[in-house]
mmCIF file of C-alpha atoms in Angstrom:
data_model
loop_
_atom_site.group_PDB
_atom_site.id
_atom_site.type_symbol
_atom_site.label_atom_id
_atom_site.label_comp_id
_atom_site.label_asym_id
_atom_site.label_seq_id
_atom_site.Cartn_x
_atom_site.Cartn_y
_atom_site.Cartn_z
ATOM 1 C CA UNK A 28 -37.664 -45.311 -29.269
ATOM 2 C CA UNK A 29 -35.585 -44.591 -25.666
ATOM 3 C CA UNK A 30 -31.882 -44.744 -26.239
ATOM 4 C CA UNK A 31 -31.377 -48.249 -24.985
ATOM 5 C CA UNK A 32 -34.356 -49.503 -26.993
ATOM 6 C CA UNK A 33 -32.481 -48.122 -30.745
ATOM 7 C CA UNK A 34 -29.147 -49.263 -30.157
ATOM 8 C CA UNK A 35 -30.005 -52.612 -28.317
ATOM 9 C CA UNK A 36 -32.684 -53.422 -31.513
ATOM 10 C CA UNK A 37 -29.652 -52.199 -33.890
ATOM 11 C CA UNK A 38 -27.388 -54.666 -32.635
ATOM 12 C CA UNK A 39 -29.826 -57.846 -32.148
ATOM 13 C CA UNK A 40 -30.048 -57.130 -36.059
ATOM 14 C CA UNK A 41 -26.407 -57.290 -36.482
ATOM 15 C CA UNK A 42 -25.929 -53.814 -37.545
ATOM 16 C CA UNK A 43 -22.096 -52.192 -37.305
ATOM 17 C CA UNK A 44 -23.115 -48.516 -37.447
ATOM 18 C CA UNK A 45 -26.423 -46.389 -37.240
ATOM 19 C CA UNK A 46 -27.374 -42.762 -37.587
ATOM 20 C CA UNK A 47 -29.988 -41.011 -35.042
ATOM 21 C CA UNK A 48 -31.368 -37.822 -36.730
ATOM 22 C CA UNK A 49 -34.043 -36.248 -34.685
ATOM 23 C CA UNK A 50 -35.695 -33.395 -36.106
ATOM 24 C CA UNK A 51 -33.700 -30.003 -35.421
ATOM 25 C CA UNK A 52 -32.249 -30.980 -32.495
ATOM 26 C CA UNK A 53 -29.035 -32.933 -31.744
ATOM 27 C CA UNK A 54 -30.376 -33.153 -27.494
ATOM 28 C CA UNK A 55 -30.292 -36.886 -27.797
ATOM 29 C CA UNK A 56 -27.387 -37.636 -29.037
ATOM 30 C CA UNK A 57 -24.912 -38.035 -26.207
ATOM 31 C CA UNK A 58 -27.141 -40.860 -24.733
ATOM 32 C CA UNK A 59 -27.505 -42.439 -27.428
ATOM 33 C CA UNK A 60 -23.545 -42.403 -28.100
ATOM 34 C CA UNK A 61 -23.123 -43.480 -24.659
ATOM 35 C CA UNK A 62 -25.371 -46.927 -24.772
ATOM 36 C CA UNK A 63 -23.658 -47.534 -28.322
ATOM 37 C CA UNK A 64 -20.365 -47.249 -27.365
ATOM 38 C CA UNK A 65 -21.572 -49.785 -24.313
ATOM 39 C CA UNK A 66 -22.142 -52.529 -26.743
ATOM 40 C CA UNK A 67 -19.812 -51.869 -29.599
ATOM 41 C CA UNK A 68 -22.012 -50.120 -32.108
ATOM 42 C CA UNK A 69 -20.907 -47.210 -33.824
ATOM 43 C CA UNK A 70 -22.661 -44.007 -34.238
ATOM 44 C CA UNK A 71 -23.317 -41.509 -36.567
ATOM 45 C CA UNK A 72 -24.356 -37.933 -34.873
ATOM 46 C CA UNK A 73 -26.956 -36.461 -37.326
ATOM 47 C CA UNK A 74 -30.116 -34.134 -37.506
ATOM 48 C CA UNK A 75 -33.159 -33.946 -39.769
ATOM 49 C CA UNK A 76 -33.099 -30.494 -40.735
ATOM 50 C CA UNK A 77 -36.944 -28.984 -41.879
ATOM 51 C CA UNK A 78 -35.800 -25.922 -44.121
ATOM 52 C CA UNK A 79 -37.653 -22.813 -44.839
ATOM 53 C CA UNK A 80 -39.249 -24.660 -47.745
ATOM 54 C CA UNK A 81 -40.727 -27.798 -45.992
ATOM 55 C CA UNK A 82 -37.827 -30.108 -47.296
ATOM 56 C CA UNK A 83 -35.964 -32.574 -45.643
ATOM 57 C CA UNK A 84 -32.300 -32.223 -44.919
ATOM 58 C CA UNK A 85 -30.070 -34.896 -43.146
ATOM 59 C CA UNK A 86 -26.874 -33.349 -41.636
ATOM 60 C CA UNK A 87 -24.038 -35.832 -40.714
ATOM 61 C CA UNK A 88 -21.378 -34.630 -38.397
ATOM 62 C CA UNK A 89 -17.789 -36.695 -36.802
ATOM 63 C CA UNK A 90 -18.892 -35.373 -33.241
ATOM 64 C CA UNK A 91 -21.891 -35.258 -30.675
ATOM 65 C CA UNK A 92 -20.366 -32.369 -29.797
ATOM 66 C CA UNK A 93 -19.838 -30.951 -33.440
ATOM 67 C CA UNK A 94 -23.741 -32.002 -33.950
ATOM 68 C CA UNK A 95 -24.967 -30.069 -30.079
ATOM 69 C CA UNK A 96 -23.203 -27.027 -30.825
ATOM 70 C CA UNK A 97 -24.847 -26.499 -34.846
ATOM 71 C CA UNK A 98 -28.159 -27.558 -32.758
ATOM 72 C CA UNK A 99 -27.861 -24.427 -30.382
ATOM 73 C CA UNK A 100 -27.007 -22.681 -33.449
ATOM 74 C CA UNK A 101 -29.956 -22.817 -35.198
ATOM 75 C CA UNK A 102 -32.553 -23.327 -32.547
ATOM 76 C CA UNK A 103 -32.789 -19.260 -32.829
ATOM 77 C CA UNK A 104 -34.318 -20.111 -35.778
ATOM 78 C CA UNK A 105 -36.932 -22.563 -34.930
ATOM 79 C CA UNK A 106 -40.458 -20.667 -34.552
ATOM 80 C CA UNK A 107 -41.944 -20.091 -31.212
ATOM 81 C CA UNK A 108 -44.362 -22.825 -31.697
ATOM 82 C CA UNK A 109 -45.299 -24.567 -28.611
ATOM 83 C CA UNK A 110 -45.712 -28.304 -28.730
ATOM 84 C CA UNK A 111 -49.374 -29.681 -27.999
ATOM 85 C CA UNK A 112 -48.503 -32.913 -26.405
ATOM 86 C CA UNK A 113 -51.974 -34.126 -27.222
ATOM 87 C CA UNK A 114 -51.304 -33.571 -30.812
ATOM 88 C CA UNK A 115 -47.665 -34.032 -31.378
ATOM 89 C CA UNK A 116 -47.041 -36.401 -28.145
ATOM 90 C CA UNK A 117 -44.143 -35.497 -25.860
ATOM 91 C CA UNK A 118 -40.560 -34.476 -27.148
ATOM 92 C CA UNK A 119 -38.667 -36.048 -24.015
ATOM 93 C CA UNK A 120 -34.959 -36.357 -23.807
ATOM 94 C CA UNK A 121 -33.360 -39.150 -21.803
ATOM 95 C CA UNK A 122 -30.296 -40.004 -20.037
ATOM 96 C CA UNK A 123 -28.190 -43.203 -21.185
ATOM 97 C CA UNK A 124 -30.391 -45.179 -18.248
ATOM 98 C CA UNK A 125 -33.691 -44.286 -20.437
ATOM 99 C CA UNK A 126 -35.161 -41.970 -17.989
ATOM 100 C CA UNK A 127 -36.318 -38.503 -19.160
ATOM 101 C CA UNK A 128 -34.211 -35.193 -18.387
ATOM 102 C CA UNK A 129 -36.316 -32.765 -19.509
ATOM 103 C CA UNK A 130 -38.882 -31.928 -22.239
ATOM 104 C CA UNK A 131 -38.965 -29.363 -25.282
ATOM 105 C CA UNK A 132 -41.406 -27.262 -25.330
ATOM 106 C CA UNK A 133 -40.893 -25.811 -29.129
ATOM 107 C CA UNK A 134 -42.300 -27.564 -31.402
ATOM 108 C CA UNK A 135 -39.253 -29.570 -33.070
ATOM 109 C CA UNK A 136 -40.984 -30.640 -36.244
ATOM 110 C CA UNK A 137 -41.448 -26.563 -37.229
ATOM 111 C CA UNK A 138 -39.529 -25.676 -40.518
ATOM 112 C CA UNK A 139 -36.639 -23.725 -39.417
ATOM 113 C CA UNK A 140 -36.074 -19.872 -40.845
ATOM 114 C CA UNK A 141 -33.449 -21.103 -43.015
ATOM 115 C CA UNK A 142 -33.366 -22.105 -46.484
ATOM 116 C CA UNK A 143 -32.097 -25.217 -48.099
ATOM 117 C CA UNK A 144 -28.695 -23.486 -49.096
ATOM 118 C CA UNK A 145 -28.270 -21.497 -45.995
ATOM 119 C CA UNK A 146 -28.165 -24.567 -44.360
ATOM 120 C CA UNK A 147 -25.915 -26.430 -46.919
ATOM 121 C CA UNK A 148 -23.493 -23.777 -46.412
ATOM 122 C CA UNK A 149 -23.469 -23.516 -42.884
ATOM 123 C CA UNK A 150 -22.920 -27.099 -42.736
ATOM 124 C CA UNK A 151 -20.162 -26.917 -45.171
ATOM 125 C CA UNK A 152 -18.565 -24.016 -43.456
ATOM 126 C CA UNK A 153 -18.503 -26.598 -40.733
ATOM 127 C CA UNK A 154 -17.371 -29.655 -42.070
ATOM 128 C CA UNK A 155 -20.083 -31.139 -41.424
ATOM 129 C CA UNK A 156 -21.965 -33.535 -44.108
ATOM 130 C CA UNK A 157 -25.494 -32.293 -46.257
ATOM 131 C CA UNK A 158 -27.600 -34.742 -47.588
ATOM 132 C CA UNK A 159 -31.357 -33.999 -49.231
ATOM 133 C CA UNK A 160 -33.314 -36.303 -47.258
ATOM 134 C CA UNK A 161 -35.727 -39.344 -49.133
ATOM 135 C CA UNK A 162 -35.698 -36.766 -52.140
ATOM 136 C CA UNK A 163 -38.206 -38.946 -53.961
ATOM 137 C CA UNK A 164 -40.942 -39.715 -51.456
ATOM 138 C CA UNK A 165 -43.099 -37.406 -49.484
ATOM 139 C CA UNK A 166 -43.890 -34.383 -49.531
ATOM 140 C CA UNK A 167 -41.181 -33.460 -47.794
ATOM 141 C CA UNK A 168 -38.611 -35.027 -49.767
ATOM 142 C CA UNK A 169 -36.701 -32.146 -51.907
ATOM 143 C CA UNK A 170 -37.675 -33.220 -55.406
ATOM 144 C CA UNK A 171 -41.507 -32.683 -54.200
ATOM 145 C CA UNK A 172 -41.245 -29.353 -52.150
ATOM 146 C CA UNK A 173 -39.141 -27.256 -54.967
ATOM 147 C CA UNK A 174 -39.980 -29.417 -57.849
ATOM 148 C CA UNK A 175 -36.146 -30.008 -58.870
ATOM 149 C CA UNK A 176 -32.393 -30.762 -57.074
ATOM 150 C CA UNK A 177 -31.313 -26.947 -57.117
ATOM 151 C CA UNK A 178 -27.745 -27.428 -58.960
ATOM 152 C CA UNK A 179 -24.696 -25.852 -57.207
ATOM 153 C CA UNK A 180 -25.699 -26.509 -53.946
ATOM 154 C CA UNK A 181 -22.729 -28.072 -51.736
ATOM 155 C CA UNK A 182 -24.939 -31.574 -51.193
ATOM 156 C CA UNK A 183 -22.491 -34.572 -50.131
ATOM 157 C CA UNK A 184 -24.794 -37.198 -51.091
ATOM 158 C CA UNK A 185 -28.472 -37.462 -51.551
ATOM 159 C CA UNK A 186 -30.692 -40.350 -50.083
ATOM 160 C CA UNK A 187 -33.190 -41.710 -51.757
ATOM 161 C CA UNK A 188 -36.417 -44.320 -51.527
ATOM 162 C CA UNK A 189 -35.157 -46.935 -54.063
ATOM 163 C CA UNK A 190 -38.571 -48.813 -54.175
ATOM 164 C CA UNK A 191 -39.866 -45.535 -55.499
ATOM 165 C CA UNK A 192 -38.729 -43.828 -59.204
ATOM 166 C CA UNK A 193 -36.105 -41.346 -59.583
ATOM 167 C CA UNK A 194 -36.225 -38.799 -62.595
ATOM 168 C CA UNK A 195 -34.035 -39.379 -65.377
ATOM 169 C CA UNK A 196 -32.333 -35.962 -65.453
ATOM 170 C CA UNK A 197 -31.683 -33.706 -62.648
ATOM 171 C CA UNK A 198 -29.555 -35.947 -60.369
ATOM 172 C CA UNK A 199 -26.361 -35.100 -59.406
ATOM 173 C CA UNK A 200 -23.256 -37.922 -59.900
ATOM 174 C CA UNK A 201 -23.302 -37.936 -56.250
ATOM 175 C CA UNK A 202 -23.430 -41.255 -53.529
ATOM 176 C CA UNK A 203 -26.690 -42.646 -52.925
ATOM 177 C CA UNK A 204 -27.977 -43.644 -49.495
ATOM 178 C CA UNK A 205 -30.765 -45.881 -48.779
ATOM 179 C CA UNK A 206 -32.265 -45.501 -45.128
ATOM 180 C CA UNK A 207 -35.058 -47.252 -43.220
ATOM 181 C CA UNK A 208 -36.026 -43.465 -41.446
ATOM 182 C CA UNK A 209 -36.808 -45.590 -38.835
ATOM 183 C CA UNK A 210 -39.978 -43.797 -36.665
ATOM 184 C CA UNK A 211 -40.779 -46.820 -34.742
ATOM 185 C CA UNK A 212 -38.125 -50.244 -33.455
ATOM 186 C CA UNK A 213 -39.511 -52.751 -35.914
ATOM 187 C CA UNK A 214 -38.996 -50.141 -38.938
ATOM 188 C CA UNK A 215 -34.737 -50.317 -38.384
ATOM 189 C CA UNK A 216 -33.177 -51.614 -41.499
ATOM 190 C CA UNK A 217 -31.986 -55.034 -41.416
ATOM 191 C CA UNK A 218 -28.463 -55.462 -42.595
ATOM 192 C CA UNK A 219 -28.798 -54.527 -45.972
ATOM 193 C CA UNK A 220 -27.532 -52.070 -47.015
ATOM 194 C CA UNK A 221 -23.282 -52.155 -46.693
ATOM 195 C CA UNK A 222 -20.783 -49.408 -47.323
ATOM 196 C CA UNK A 223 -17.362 -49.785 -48.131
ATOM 197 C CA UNK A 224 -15.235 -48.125 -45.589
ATOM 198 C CA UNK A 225 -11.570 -47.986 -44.552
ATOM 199 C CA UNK A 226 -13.325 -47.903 -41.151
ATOM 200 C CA UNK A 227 -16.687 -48.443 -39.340
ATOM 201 C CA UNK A 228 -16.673 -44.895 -37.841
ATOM 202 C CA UNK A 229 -17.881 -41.500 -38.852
ATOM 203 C CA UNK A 230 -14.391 -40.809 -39.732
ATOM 204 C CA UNK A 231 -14.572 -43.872 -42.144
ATOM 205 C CA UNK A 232 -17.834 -42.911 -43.666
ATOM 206 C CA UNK A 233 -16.789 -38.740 -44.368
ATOM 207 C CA UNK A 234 -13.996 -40.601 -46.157
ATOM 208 C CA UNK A 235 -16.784 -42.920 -47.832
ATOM 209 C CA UNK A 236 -18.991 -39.756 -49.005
ATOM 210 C CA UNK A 237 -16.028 -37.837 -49.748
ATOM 211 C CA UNK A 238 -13.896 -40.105 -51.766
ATOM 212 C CA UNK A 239 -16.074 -39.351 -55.142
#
């Protein structure tokens, strides 16, 4: 899963636009930008936010740069965990040419000390997008670490397993995104799944979220 490995699988499967969400950290992003914008695929800067309560929490932001500088924000509150490599594997990040720049030594995949709204908000407060992430599968999925959507919360969207059942009450009126949370190359999405945008951008898909 190197940089040139995503985006060149994205576009032998004819996709226009993908989103790279590593787990509390945005570190790989600006490679990943760089091959995409190489050969014309557009991409969405994201993170997989692990809140205080084990749930899953997709942030979607216009800018690598918008998306680095929430990821130095809330590193402070990633636990001093150390990675064990022969547990976790390694947590490299790589330049645009696939070779590796450094390595984290916190353990990304730690919950973060933040709660599920503390994070909505600060993400709000930034413009940036929140979206619950597979809310009905796994236990990390929001519906099965709090047992219910918490209403009021500034969500954008929520993203959901559609293969697997949704309850009948509880769900806001809000978009619904389907995503192939793609850990290894042959798990990326074929094109499937199609959004209606003015543009294929993340300009064009705020407007998509945001537009009701």
């Amino acid at each position: 899963m190197t940089p040139n490995n995503i985006v060149n699988m994205a576009r032998l499967k004819g996709l226009d636009m993908i989103a790279v969400a590593d787990h509390n950290t945005a570190g790989q992003l600006r490679a990943v930008k760089a091959v995409a914008d190489a050969v014309g695929v557009s991409l969405l800067p994201a993170m997989e936010l692990t809140t205080r309560e084990e749930a899953h929490l997709l942030a979607y932001f216009l800018t690598v740069e918008e998306a680095e500088d929430f990821s130095r924000e809330i590193y402070e509150f990633l636990p001093p965990i150390p990675n064990r490599v022969s547990l976790f594997g390694r947590q490299a990040f790589m330049n645009e040419d696939d070779e590796i720049v450094r390595e984290e030594e916190k353990l990304l995949i730690s919950a973060l000390s933040l709660s599920v709204d503390a994070l909505a908000e600060r993400l709000r407060a930034r413009g940036a997008l929140a979206v619950p992430a597979h809310i009905n599968r796994g236990a990390n999925g929001i519906l099965n670490a709090l047992g219910f959507l918490p209403p009021g919360l500034p969500f954008d969207a929520v993203e959901v397993a559609p293969e697997l059942p949704l309850p009948e009450k509880g769900i806001p009126p809000l978009k619904r995104l389907h995503s192939s949370d793609a850990h290894y190359l042959e798990n990326i999405f074929e094109r499937t799944e199609f959004l209606d945008m003015s543009e294929c951008s993340p300009r064009g898909f705020f407007d998509y979220i945001r537009s009701g």
